[in-house]
């Protein structure tokens, strides 16, 4: 019987390590976002190895990622310390996902909806000035598909189309800074669906406003596209407000 080469052994082990790394990273990230691990608390590598039943190499890699997004820092004579929220890279899609999965989801929904309200209307205005004919036509077609999926109550399909719609508007703006926000928008839209923070059937007003944004961009009417996107963001903000009211955490941090 042939012996496995070292390369094969590594290939078999690596996915297991990667899976453990992702699990530990997600749990620690969500725990920090939820405030169970508070700023100033100290992490111990050996304790984490025992708690998660993983190797030291997995723990070290997890800590490296957490440090890269501002969650932890190593201090001499102290150890690995949890950093305050204002040190976090809040634009990192992982951070957004963890905050949405934690008790801090209301604060995350509020801040990201405010950001979208500031950015996406101007992205729509720029898109009307810069988009190509084919891209504009595709956007109108996409809005029609969203309408059909929304009316049919196909939540998975609607989410897929909704993410694609907002991605295309950001890309069509021609602004490379806006384009980089597409993953952020995708995370919050996905999180709202995963955590049941969206209506089962999108409001007809939201469906109509997506169509108006697309049609205005196609007609190169930037101001109309901007106004329609403002209304769309306000409608989303209204949904958020109702959630905050139900949870008793209006803007909770």
PDB file of N, CA and C in Angstrom, residues 91-190:
ATOM      1  N   UNK A  91     -15.927  48.947   9.340  1.00  0.00           N
ATOM      2  CA  UNK A  91     -16.272  48.722   7.937  1.00  0.00           C
ATOM      3  C   UNK A  91     -15.955  47.295   7.488  1.00  0.00           C
ATOM      4  N   UNK A  92     -15.318  46.521   8.340  1.00  0.00           N
ATOM      5  CA  UNK A  92     -14.997  45.140   7.980  1.00  0.00           C
ATOM      6  C   UNK A  92     -16.279  44.312   7.943  1.00  0.00           C
ATOM      7  N   UNK A  93     -16.555  43.607   6.836  1.00  0.00           N
ATOM      8  CA  UNK A  93     -17.790  42.811   6.741  1.00  0.00           C
ATOM      9  C   UNK A  93     -17.951  41.803   7.877  1.00  0.00           C
ATOM     10  N   UNK A  94     -16.841  41.238   8.366  1.00  0.00           N
ATOM     11  CA  UNK A  94     -16.937  40.295   9.491  1.00  0.00           C
ATOM     12  C   UNK A  94     -17.477  40.990  10.735  1.00  0.00           C
ATOM     13  N   UNK A  95     -17.001  42.213  10.988  1.00  0.00           N
ATOM     14  CA  UNK A  95     -17.450  42.945  12.164  1.00  0.00           C
ATOM     15  C   UNK A  95     -18.943  43.228  12.062  1.00  0.00           C
ATOM     16  N   UNK A  96     -19.388  43.619  10.878  1.00  0.00           N
ATOM     17  CA  UNK A  96     -20.809  43.885  10.664  1.00  0.00           C
ATOM     18  C   UNK A  96     -21.624  42.616  10.917  1.00  0.00           C
ATOM     19  N   UNK A  97     -21.145  41.494  10.390  1.00  0.00           N
ATOM     20  CA  UNK A  97     -21.862  40.223  10.578  1.00  0.00           C
ATOM     21  C   UNK A  97     -21.932  39.843  12.049  1.00  0.00           C
ATOM     22  N   UNK A  98     -20.831  40.010  12.777  1.00  0.00           N
ATOM     23  CA  UNK A  98     -20.822  39.667  14.205  1.00  0.00           C
ATOM     24  C   UNK A  98     -21.732  40.594  15.003  1.00  0.00           C
ATOM     25  N   UNK A  99     -21.725  41.875  14.681  1.00  0.00           N
ATOM     26  CA  UNK A  99     -22.575  42.807  15.420  1.00  0.00           C
ATOM     27  C   UNK A  99     -24.050  42.493  15.172  1.00  0.00           C
ATOM     28  N   UNK A 100     -24.382  42.100  13.950  1.00  0.00           N
ATOM     29  CA  UNK A 100     -25.770  41.739  13.644  1.00  0.00           C
ATOM     30  C   UNK A 100     -26.179  40.447  14.348  1.00  0.00           C
ATOM     31  N   UNK A 101     -25.211  39.579  14.631  1.00  0.00           N
ATOM     32  CA  UNK A 101     -25.508  38.305  15.302  1.00  0.00           C
ATOM     33  C   UNK A 101     -25.479  38.432  16.817  1.00  0.00           C
ATOM     34  N   UNK A 102     -25.113  39.607  17.313  1.00  0.00           N
ATOM     35  CA  UNK A 102     -24.973  39.799  18.756  1.00  0.00           C
ATOM     36  C   UNK A 102     -26.104  40.663  19.303  1.00  0.00           C
ATOM     37  N   UNK A 103     -26.034  40.914  20.602  1.00  0.00           N
ATOM     38  CA  UNK A 103     -27.023  41.790  21.228  1.00  0.00           C
ATOM     39  C   UNK A 103     -26.853  43.239  20.791  1.00  0.00           C
ATOM     40  N   UNK A 104     -25.781  43.525  20.050  1.00  0.00           N
ATOM     41  CA  UNK A 104     -25.565  44.888  19.551  1.00  0.00           C
ATOM     42  C   UNK A 104     -26.134  45.133  18.176  1.00  0.00           C
ATOM     43  N   UNK A 105     -27.038  44.238  17.703  1.00  0.00           N
ATOM     44  CA  UNK A 105     -27.498  44.359  16.324  1.00  0.00           C
ATOM     45  C   UNK A 105     -28.298  45.639  16.068  1.00  0.00           C
ATOM     46  N   UNK A 106     -29.020  46.141  17.063  1.00  0.00           N
ATOM     47  CA  UNK A 106     -29.821  47.342  16.833  1.00  0.00           C
ATOM     48  C   UNK A 106     -28.924  48.544  16.535  1.00  0.00           C
ATOM     49  N   UNK A 107     -27.853  48.677  17.310  1.00  0.00           N
ATOM     50  CA  UNK A 107     -26.909  49.769  17.072  1.00  0.00           C
ATOM     51  C   UNK A 107     -26.272  49.641  15.696  1.00  0.00           C
ATOM     52  N   UNK A 108     -25.960  48.397  15.288  1.00  0.00           N
ATOM     53  CA  UNK A 108     -25.362  48.191  13.972  1.00  0.00           C
ATOM     54  C   UNK A 108     -26.328  48.544  12.858  1.00  0.00           C
ATOM     55  N   UNK A 109     -27.574  48.127  12.991  1.00  0.00           N
ATOM     56  CA  UNK A 109     -28.573  48.443  11.975  1.00  0.00           C
ATOM     57  C   UNK A 109     -28.771  49.946  11.852  1.00  0.00           C
ATOM     58  N   UNK A 110     -28.775  50.615  12.975  1.00  0.00           N
ATOM     59  CA  UNK A 110     -28.969  52.059  12.951  1.00  0.00           C
ATOM     60  C   UNK A 110     -27.801  52.755  12.247  1.00  0.00           C
ATOM     61  N   UNK A 111     -26.574  52.452  12.649  1.00  0.00           N
ATOM     62  CA  UNK A 111     -25.424  53.161  12.100  1.00  0.00           C
ATOM     63  C   UNK A 111     -25.244  52.881  10.610  1.00  0.00           C
ATOM     64  N   UNK A 112     -25.471  51.639  10.201  1.00  0.00           N
ATOM     65  CA  UNK A 112     -25.259  51.320   8.794  1.00  0.00           C
ATOM     66  C   UNK A 112     -26.380  51.878   7.921  1.00  0.00           C
ATOM     67  N   UNK A 113     -27.591  51.961   8.458  1.00  0.00           N
ATOM     68  CA  UNK A 113     -28.684  52.566   7.696  1.00  0.00           C
ATOM     69  C   UNK A 113     -28.438  54.067   7.529  1.00  0.00           C
ATOM     70  N   UNK A 114     -27.895  54.697   8.556  1.00  0.00           N
ATOM     71  CA  UNK A 114     -27.544  56.121   8.443  1.00  0.00           C
ATOM     72  C   UNK A 114     -26.449  56.330   7.397  1.00  0.00           C
ATOM     73  N   UNK A 115     -25.474  55.419   7.360  1.00  0.00           N
ATOM     74  CA  UNK A 115     -24.413  55.519   6.357  1.00  0.00           C
ATOM     75  C   UNK A 115     -24.977  55.355   4.947  1.00  0.00           C
ATOM     76  N   UNK A 116     -25.833  54.363   4.779  1.00  0.00           N
ATOM     77  CA  UNK A 116     -26.426  54.139   3.460  1.00  0.00           C
ATOM     78  C   UNK A 116     -27.262  55.345   3.014  1.00  0.00           C
ATOM     79  N   UNK A 117     -27.960  55.960   3.970  1.00  0.00           N
ATOM     80  CA  UNK A 117     -28.772  57.136   3.645  1.00  0.00           C
ATOM     81  C   UNK A 117     -27.901  58.287   3.159  1.00  0.00           C
ATOM     82  N   UNK A 118     -26.686  58.368   3.681  1.00  0.00           N
ATOM     83  CA  UNK A 118     -25.769  59.427   3.262  1.00  0.00           C
ATOM     84  C   UNK A 118     -25.132  59.140   1.904  1.00  0.00           C
ATOM     85  N   UNK A 119     -24.885  57.865   1.603  1.00  0.00           N
ATOM     86  CA  UNK A 119     -24.093  57.505   0.421  1.00  0.00           C
ATOM     87  C   UNK A 119     -24.932  57.115  -0.790  1.00  0.00           C
ATOM     88  N   UNK A 120     -25.899  56.227  -0.616  1.00  0.00           N
ATOM     89  CA  UNK A 120     -26.557  55.623  -1.777  1.00  0.00           C
ATOM     90  C   UNK A 120     -27.367  56.603  -2.629  1.00  0.00           C
ATOM     91  N   UNK A 121     -28.021  57.617  -2.043  1.00  0.00           N
ATOM     92  CA  UNK A 121     -28.705  58.575  -2.917  1.00  0.00           C
ATOM     93  C   UNK A 121     -27.734  59.296  -3.868  1.00  0.00           C
ATOM     94  N   UNK A 122     -26.556  59.666  -3.364  1.00  0.00           N
ATOM     95  CA  UNK A 122     -25.591  60.335  -4.241  1.00  0.00           C
ATOM     96  C   UNK A 122     -25.022  59.347  -5.260  1.00  0.00           C
ATOM     97  N   UNK A 123     -24.875  58.089  -4.861  1.00  0.00           N
ATOM     98  CA  UNK A 123     -24.429  57.067  -5.807  1.00  0.00           C
ATOM     99  C   UNK A 123     -25.432  56.930  -6.947  1.00  0.00           C
ATOM    100  N   UNK A 124     -26.721  56.996  -6.627  1.00  0.00           N
ATOM    101  CA  UNK A 124     -27.758  56.909  -7.665  1.00  0.00           C
ATOM    102  C   UNK A 124     -27.680  58.110  -8.606  1.00  0.00           C
ATOM    103  N   UNK A 125     -27.445  59.296  -8.049  1.00  0.00           N
ATOM    104  CA  UNK A 125     -27.321  60.502  -8.881  1.00  0.00           C
ATOM    105  C   UNK A 125     -26.131  60.364  -9.839  1.00  0.00           C
ATOM    106  N   UNK A 126     -24.997  59.922  -9.325  1.00  0.00           N
ATOM    107  CA  UNK A 126     -23.819  59.746 -10.171  1.00  0.00           C
ATOM    108  C   UNK A 126     -24.040  58.654 -11.212  1.00  0.00           C
ATOM    109  N   UNK A 127     -24.747  57.597 -10.815  1.00  0.00           N
ATOM    110  CA  UNK A 127     -25.014  56.505 -11.748  1.00  0.00           C
ATOM    111  C   UNK A 127     -25.811  57.006 -12.951  1.00  0.00           C
ATOM    112  N   UNK A 128     -26.753  57.898 -12.710  1.00  0.00           N
ATOM    113  CA  UNK A 128     -27.563  58.452 -13.805  1.00  0.00           C
ATOM    114  C   UNK A 128     -26.690  59.227 -14.798  1.00  0.00           C
ATOM    115  N   UNK A 129     -25.602  59.778 -14.319  1.00  0.00           N
ATOM    116  CA  UNK A 129     -24.705  60.545 -15.184  1.00  0.00           C
ATOM    117  C   UNK A 129     -23.693  59.665 -15.904  1.00  0.00           C
ATOM    118  N   UNK A 130     -23.339  58.537 -15.305  1.00  0.00           N
ATOM    119  CA  UNK A 130     -22.187  57.774 -15.789  1.00  0.00           C
ATOM    120  C   UNK A 130     -22.488  56.377 -16.305  1.00  0.00           C
ATOM    121  N   UNK A 131     -23.661  55.849 -16.030  1.00  0.00           N
ATOM    122  CA  UNK A 131     -23.957  54.456 -16.379  1.00  0.00           C
ATOM    123  C   UNK A 131     -24.052  54.277 -17.893  1.00  0.00           C
ATOM    124  N   UNK A 132     -23.660  53.075 -18.339  1.00  0.00           N
ATOM    125  CA  UNK A 132     -23.814  52.727 -19.748  1.00  0.00           C
ATOM    126  C   UNK A 132     -25.241  52.294 -20.046  1.00  0.00           C
ATOM    127  N   UNK A 133     -25.599  52.310 -21.330  1.00  0.00           N
ATOM    128  CA  UNK A 133     -26.975  51.972 -21.727  1.00  0.00           C
ATOM    129  C   UNK A 133     -27.355  50.558 -21.305  1.00  0.00           C
ATOM    130  N   UNK A 134     -26.465  49.594 -21.562  1.00  0.00           N
ATOM    131  CA  UNK A 134     -26.776  48.199 -21.239  1.00  0.00           C
ATOM    132  C   UNK A 134     -26.919  47.990 -19.729  1.00  0.00           C
ATOM    133  N   UNK A 135     -26.022  48.628 -18.967  1.00  0.00           N
ATOM    134  CA  UNK A 135     -26.079  48.495 -17.519  1.00  0.00           C
ATOM    135  C   UNK A 135     -27.370  49.089 -16.958  1.00  0.00           C
ATOM    136  N   UNK A 136     -27.797  50.212 -17.531  1.00  0.00           N
ATOM    137  CA  UNK A 136     -29.040  50.851 -17.083  1.00  0.00           C
ATOM    138  C   UNK A 136     -30.241  49.953 -17.384  1.00  0.00           C
ATOM    139  N   UNK A 137     -30.249  49.352 -18.557  1.00  0.00           N
ATOM    140  CA  UNK A 137     -31.347  48.448 -18.925  1.00  0.00           C
ATOM    141  C   UNK A 137     -31.381  47.232 -18.007  1.00  0.00           C
ATOM    142  N   UNK A 138     -30.198  46.716 -17.686  1.00  0.00           N
ATOM    143  CA  UNK A 138     -30.128  45.563 -16.783  1.00  0.00           C
ATOM    144  C   UNK A 138     -30.677  45.924 -15.408  1.00  0.00           C
ATOM    145  N   UNK A 139     -30.419  47.150 -14.961  1.00  0.00           N
ATOM    146  CA  UNK A 139     -30.895  47.590 -13.650  1.00  0.00           C
ATOM    147  C   UNK A 139     -32.420  47.658 -13.618  1.00  0.00           C
ATOM    148  N   UNK A 140     -33.018  48.149 -14.701  1.00  0.00           N
ATOM    149  CA  UNK A 140     -34.478  48.194 -14.795  1.00  0.00           C
ATOM    150  C   UNK A 140     -35.051  46.776 -14.771  1.00  0.00           C
ATOM    151  N   UNK A 141     -34.405  45.874 -15.508  1.00  0.00           N
ATOM    152  CA  UNK A 141     -34.847  44.479 -15.507  1.00  0.00           C
ATOM    153  C   UNK A 141     -34.726  43.837 -14.143  1.00  0.00           C
ATOM    154  N   UNK A 142     -33.679  44.193 -13.428  1.00  0.00           N
ATOM    155  CA  UNK A 142     -33.463  43.660 -12.081  1.00  0.00           C
ATOM    156  C   UNK A 142     -34.557  44.132 -11.130  1.00  0.00           C
ATOM    157  N   UNK A 143     -34.948  45.404 -11.256  1.00  0.00           N
ATOM    158  CA  UNK A 143     -36.028  45.932 -10.410  1.00  0.00           C
ATOM    159  C   UNK A 143     -37.335  45.184 -10.675  1.00  0.00           C
ATOM    160  N   UNK A 144     -37.568  44.827 -11.926  1.00  0.00           N
ATOM    161  CA  UNK A 144     -38.780  44.070 -12.276  1.00  0.00           C
ATOM    162  C   UNK A 144     -38.747  42.670 -11.646  1.00  0.00           C
ATOM    163  N   UNK A 145     -37.581  42.056 -11.659  1.00  0.00           N
ATOM    164  CA  UNK A 145     -37.442  40.735 -11.032  1.00  0.00           C
ATOM    165  C   UNK A 145     -37.648  40.827  -9.516  1.00  0.00           C
ATOM    166  N   UNK A 146     -37.171  41.927  -8.920  1.00  0.00           N
ATOM    167  CA  UNK A 146     -37.385  42.129  -7.491  1.00  0.00           C
ATOM    168  C   UNK A 146     -38.867  42.239  -7.180  1.00  0.00           C
ATOM    169  N   UNK A 147     -39.582  42.958  -8.026  1.00  0.00           N
ATOM    170  CA  UNK A 147     -41.030  43.123  -7.855  1.00  0.00           C
ATOM    171  C   UNK A 147     -41.707  41.753  -7.849  1.00  0.00           C
ATOM    172  N   UNK A 148     -41.345  40.903  -8.827  1.00  0.00           N
ATOM    173  CA  UNK A 148     -41.955  39.576  -8.937  1.00  0.00           C
ATOM    174  C   UNK A 148     -41.622  38.713  -7.722  1.00  0.00           C
ATOM    175  N   UNK A 149     -40.363  38.719  -7.302  1.00  0.00           N
ATOM    176  CA  UNK A 149     -39.953  37.909  -6.152  1.00  0.00           C
ATOM    177  C   UNK A 149     -40.614  38.406  -4.869  1.00  0.00           C
ATOM    178  N   UNK A 150     -40.721  39.730  -4.726  1.00  0.00           N
ATOM    179  CA  UNK A 150     -41.362  40.299  -3.542  1.00  0.00           C
ATOM    180  C   UNK A 150     -42.828  39.940  -3.458  1.00  0.00           C
ATOM    181  N   UNK A 151     -43.518  40.053  -4.567  1.00  0.00           N
ATOM    182  CA  UNK A 151     -44.950  39.724  -4.601  1.00  0.00           C
ATOM    183  C   UNK A 151     -45.191  38.236  -4.350  1.00  0.00           C
ATOM    184  N   UNK A 152     -44.231  37.408  -4.800  1.00  0.00           N
ATOM    185  CA  UNK A 152     -44.379  35.960  -4.622  1.00  0.00           C
ATOM    186  C   UNK A 152     -43.969  35.507  -3.223  1.00  0.00           C
ATOM    187  N   UNK A 153     -43.372  36.407  -2.446  1.00  0.00           N
ATOM    188  CA  UNK A 153     -42.918  36.043  -1.105  1.00  0.00           C
ATOM    189  C   UNK A 153     -41.688  35.155  -1.114  1.00  0.00           C
ATOM    190  N   UNK A 154     -40.906  35.201  -2.213  1.00  0.00           N
ATOM    191  CA  UNK A 154     -39.695  34.397  -2.314  1.00  0.00           C
ATOM    192  C   UNK A 154     -38.554  35.187  -1.665  1.00  0.00           C
ATOM    193  N   UNK A 155     -38.384  34.990  -0.367  1.00  0.00           N
ATOM    194  CA  UNK A 155     -37.432  35.805   0.399  1.00  0.00           C
ATOM    195  C   UNK A 155     -35.989  35.591  -0.045  1.00  0.00           C
ATOM    196  N   UNK A 156     -35.612  34.351  -0.305  1.00  0.00           N
ATOM    197  CA  UNK A 156     -34.236  34.062  -0.705  1.00  0.00           C
ATOM    198  C   UNK A 156     -33.905  34.732  -2.039  1.00  0.00           C
ATOM    199  N   UNK A 157     -34.815  34.615  -2.988  1.00  0.00           N
ATOM    200  CA  UNK A 157     -34.600  35.227  -4.302  1.00  0.00           C
ATOM    201  C   UNK A 157     -34.604  36.748  -4.194  1.00  0.00           C
ATOM    202  N   UNK A 158     -35.500  37.298  -3.385  1.00  0.00           N
ATOM    203  CA  UNK A 158     -35.563  38.747  -3.218  1.00  0.00           C
ATOM    204  C   UNK A 158     -34.266  39.276  -2.613  1.00  0.00           C
ATOM    205  N   UNK A 159     -33.736  38.570  -1.619  1.00  0.00           N
ATOM    206  CA  UNK A 159     -32.483  38.995  -0.998  1.00  0.00           C
ATOM    207  C   UNK A 159     -31.361  39.018  -2.023  1.00  0.00           C
ATOM    208  N   UNK A 160     -31.266  37.960  -2.814  1.00  0.00           N
ATOM    209  CA  UNK A 160     -30.224  37.877  -3.846  1.00  0.00           C
ATOM    210  C   UNK A 160     -30.318  39.058  -4.813  1.00  0.00           C
ATOM    211  N   UNK A 161     -31.526  39.368  -5.243  1.00  0.00           N
ATOM    212  CA  UNK A 161     -31.736  40.466  -6.198  1.00  0.00           C
ATOM    213  C   UNK A 161     -31.507  41.824  -5.542  1.00  0.00           C
ATOM    214  N   UNK A 162     -31.925  41.959  -4.293  1.00  0.00           N
ATOM    215  CA  UNK A 162     -31.767  43.223  -3.571  1.00  0.00           C
ATOM    216  C   UNK A 162     -30.284  43.566  -3.419  1.00  0.00           C
ATOM    217  N   UNK A 163     -29.486  42.577  -3.039  1.00  0.00           N
ATOM    218  CA  UNK A 163     -28.045  42.784  -2.915  1.00  0.00           C
ATOM    219  C   UNK A 163     -27.450  43.194  -4.257  1.00  0.00           C
ATOM    220  N   UNK A 164     -27.855  42.496  -5.301  1.00  0.00           N
ATOM    221  CA  UNK A 164     -27.334  42.786  -6.641  1.00  0.00           C
ATOM    222  C   UNK A 164     -27.744  44.187  -7.099  1.00  0.00           C
ATOM    223  N   UNK A 165     -28.962  44.593  -6.783  1.00  0.00           N
ATOM    224  CA  UNK A 165     -29.448  45.924  -7.193  1.00  0.00           C
ATOM    225  C   UNK A 165     -28.582  47.024  -6.578  1.00  0.00           C
ATOM    226  N   UNK A 166     -28.389  46.952  -5.269  1.00  0.00           N
ATOM    227  CA  UNK A 166     -27.625  48.011  -4.601  1.00  0.00           C
ATOM    228  C   UNK A 166     -26.145  47.955  -4.981  1.00  0.00           C
ATOM    229  N   UNK A 167     -25.643  46.755  -5.248  1.00  0.00           N
ATOM    230  CA  UNK A 167     -24.267  46.632  -5.723  1.00  0.00           C
ATOM    231  C   UNK A 167     -24.108  47.325  -7.066  1.00  0.00           C
ATOM    232  N   UNK A 168     -25.060  47.109  -7.964  1.00  0.00           N
ATOM    233  CA  UNK A 168     -24.969  47.695  -9.306  1.00  0.00           C
ATOM    234  C   UNK A 168     -25.047  49.218  -9.266  1.00  0.00           C
ATOM    235  N   UNK A 169     -25.873  49.752  -8.381  1.00  0.00           N
ATOM    236  CA  UNK A 169     -25.969  51.218  -8.278  1.00  0.00           C
ATOM    237  C   UNK A 169     -24.639  51.788  -7.793  1.00  0.00           C
ATOM    238  N   UNK A 170     -24.045  51.155  -6.785  1.00  0.00           N
ATOM    239  CA  UNK A 170     -22.756  51.624  -6.275  1.00  0.00           C
ATOM    240  C   UNK A 170     -21.678  51.536  -7.351  1.00  0.00           C
ATOM    241  N   UNK A 171     -21.656  50.437  -8.087  1.00  0.00           N
ATOM    242  CA  UNK A 171     -20.670  50.274  -9.161  1.00  0.00           C
ATOM    243  C   UNK A 171     -20.895  51.295 -10.268  1.00  0.00           C
ATOM    244  N   UNK A 172     -22.170  51.508 -10.642  1.00  0.00           N
ATOM    245  CA  UNK A 172     -22.497  52.435 -11.724  1.00  0.00           C
ATOM    246  C   UNK A 172     -22.165  53.877 -11.370  1.00  0.00           C
ATOM    247  N   UNK A 173     -22.005  54.172 -10.080  1.00  0.00           N
ATOM    248  CA  UNK A 173     -21.653  55.537  -9.678  1.00  0.00           C
ATOM    249  C   UNK A 173     -20.289  55.942 -10.214  1.00  0.00           C
ATOM    250  N   UNK A 174     -19.430  54.939 -10.474  1.00  0.00           N
ATOM    251  CA  UNK A 174     -18.096  55.232 -10.972  1.00  0.00           C
ATOM    252  C   UNK A 174     -17.151  55.744  -9.899  1.00  0.00           C
ATOM    253  N   UNK A 175     -17.606  55.752  -8.655  1.00  0.00           N
ATOM    254  CA  UNK A 175     -16.780  56.222  -7.542  1.00  0.00           C
ATOM    255  C   UNK A 175     -16.198  55.005  -6.827  1.00  0.00           C
ATOM    256  N   UNK A 176     -14.862  54.864  -6.881  1.00  0.00           N
ATOM    257  CA  UNK A 176     -14.241  53.658  -6.328  1.00  0.00           C
ATOM    258  C   UNK A 176     -14.442  53.537  -4.824  1.00  0.00           C
ATOM    259  N   UNK A 177     -14.630  54.653  -4.127  1.00  0.00           N
ATOM    260  CA  UNK A 177     -14.877  54.586  -2.687  1.00  0.00           C
ATOM    261  C   UNK A 177     -16.271  54.006  -2.418  1.00  0.00           C
ATOM    262  N   UNK A 178     -17.257  54.434  -3.199  1.00  0.00           N
ATOM    263  CA  UNK A 178     -18.613  53.902  -3.051  1.00  0.00           C
ATOM    264  C   UNK A 178     -18.643  52.410  -3.376  1.00  0.00           C
ATOM    265  N   UNK A 179     -17.909  52.024  -4.425  1.00  0.00           N
ATOM    266  CA  UNK A 179     -17.900  50.627  -4.845  1.00  0.00           C
ATOM    267  C   UNK A 179     -17.435  49.719  -3.710  1.00  0.00           C
ATOM    268  N   UNK A 180     -16.483  50.192  -2.902  1.00  0.00           N
ATOM    269  CA  UNK A 180     -15.947  49.375  -1.822  1.00  0.00           C
ATOM    270  C   UNK A 180     -16.965  49.124  -0.716  1.00  0.00           C
ATOM    271  N   UNK A 181     -18.082  49.836  -0.732  1.00  0.00           N
ATOM    272  CA  UNK A 181     -19.115  49.650   0.290  1.00  0.00           C
ATOM    273  C   UNK A 181     -20.080  48.513  -0.050  1.00  0.00           C
ATOM    274  N   UNK A 182     -19.917  47.891  -1.220  1.00  0.00           N
ATOM    275  CA  UNK A 182     -20.903  46.890  -1.640  1.00  0.00           C
ATOM    276  C   UNK A 182     -20.941  45.687  -0.708  1.00  0.00           C
ATOM    277  N   UNK A 183     -19.790  45.255  -0.190  1.00  0.00           N
ATOM    278  CA  UNK A 183     -19.787  44.109   0.725  1.00  0.00           C
ATOM    279  C   UNK A 183     -20.465  44.469   2.043  1.00  0.00           C
ATOM    280  N   UNK A 184     -20.271  45.690   2.472  1.00  0.00           N
ATOM    281  CA  UNK A 184     -20.902  46.178   3.701  1.00  0.00           C
ATOM    282  C   UNK A 184     -22.433  46.142   3.556  1.00  0.00           C
ATOM    283  N   UNK A 185     -22.934  46.641   2.422  1.00  0.00           N
ATOM    284  CA  UNK A 185     -24.379  46.645   2.183  1.00  0.00           C
ATOM    285  C   UNK A 185     -24.904  45.213   2.092  1.00  0.00           C
ATOM    286  N   UNK A 186     -24.149  44.344   1.431  1.00  0.00           N
ATOM    287  CA  UNK A 186     -24.571  42.942   1.315  1.00  0.00           C
ATOM    288  C   UNK A 186     -24.687  42.281   2.685  1.00  0.00           C
ATOM    289  N   UNK A 187     -23.753  42.575   3.583  1.00  0.00           N
ATOM    290  CA  UNK A 187     -23.792  41.982   4.918  1.00  0.00           C
ATOM    291  C   UNK A 187     -25.022  42.427   5.698  1.00  0.00           C
ATOM    292  N   UNK A 188     -25.339  43.707   5.631  1.00  0.00           N
ATOM    293  CA  UNK A 188     -26.474  44.179   6.431  1.00  0.00           C
ATOM    294  C   UNK A 188     -27.795  43.677   5.846  1.00  0.00           C
ATOM    295  N   UNK A 189     -27.912  43.604   4.533  1.00  0.00           N
ATOM    296  CA  UNK A 189     -29.139  43.074   3.938  1.00  0.00           C
ATOM    297  C   UNK A 189     -29.289  41.591   4.283  1.00  0.00           C
ATOM    298  N   UNK A 190     -28.183  40.851   4.204  1.00  0.00           N
ATOM    299  CA  UNK A 190     -28.218  39.425   4.561  1.00  0.00           C
ATOM    300  C   UNK A 190     -28.558  39.245   6.035  1.00  0.00           C
TER     301      UNK A 190
END
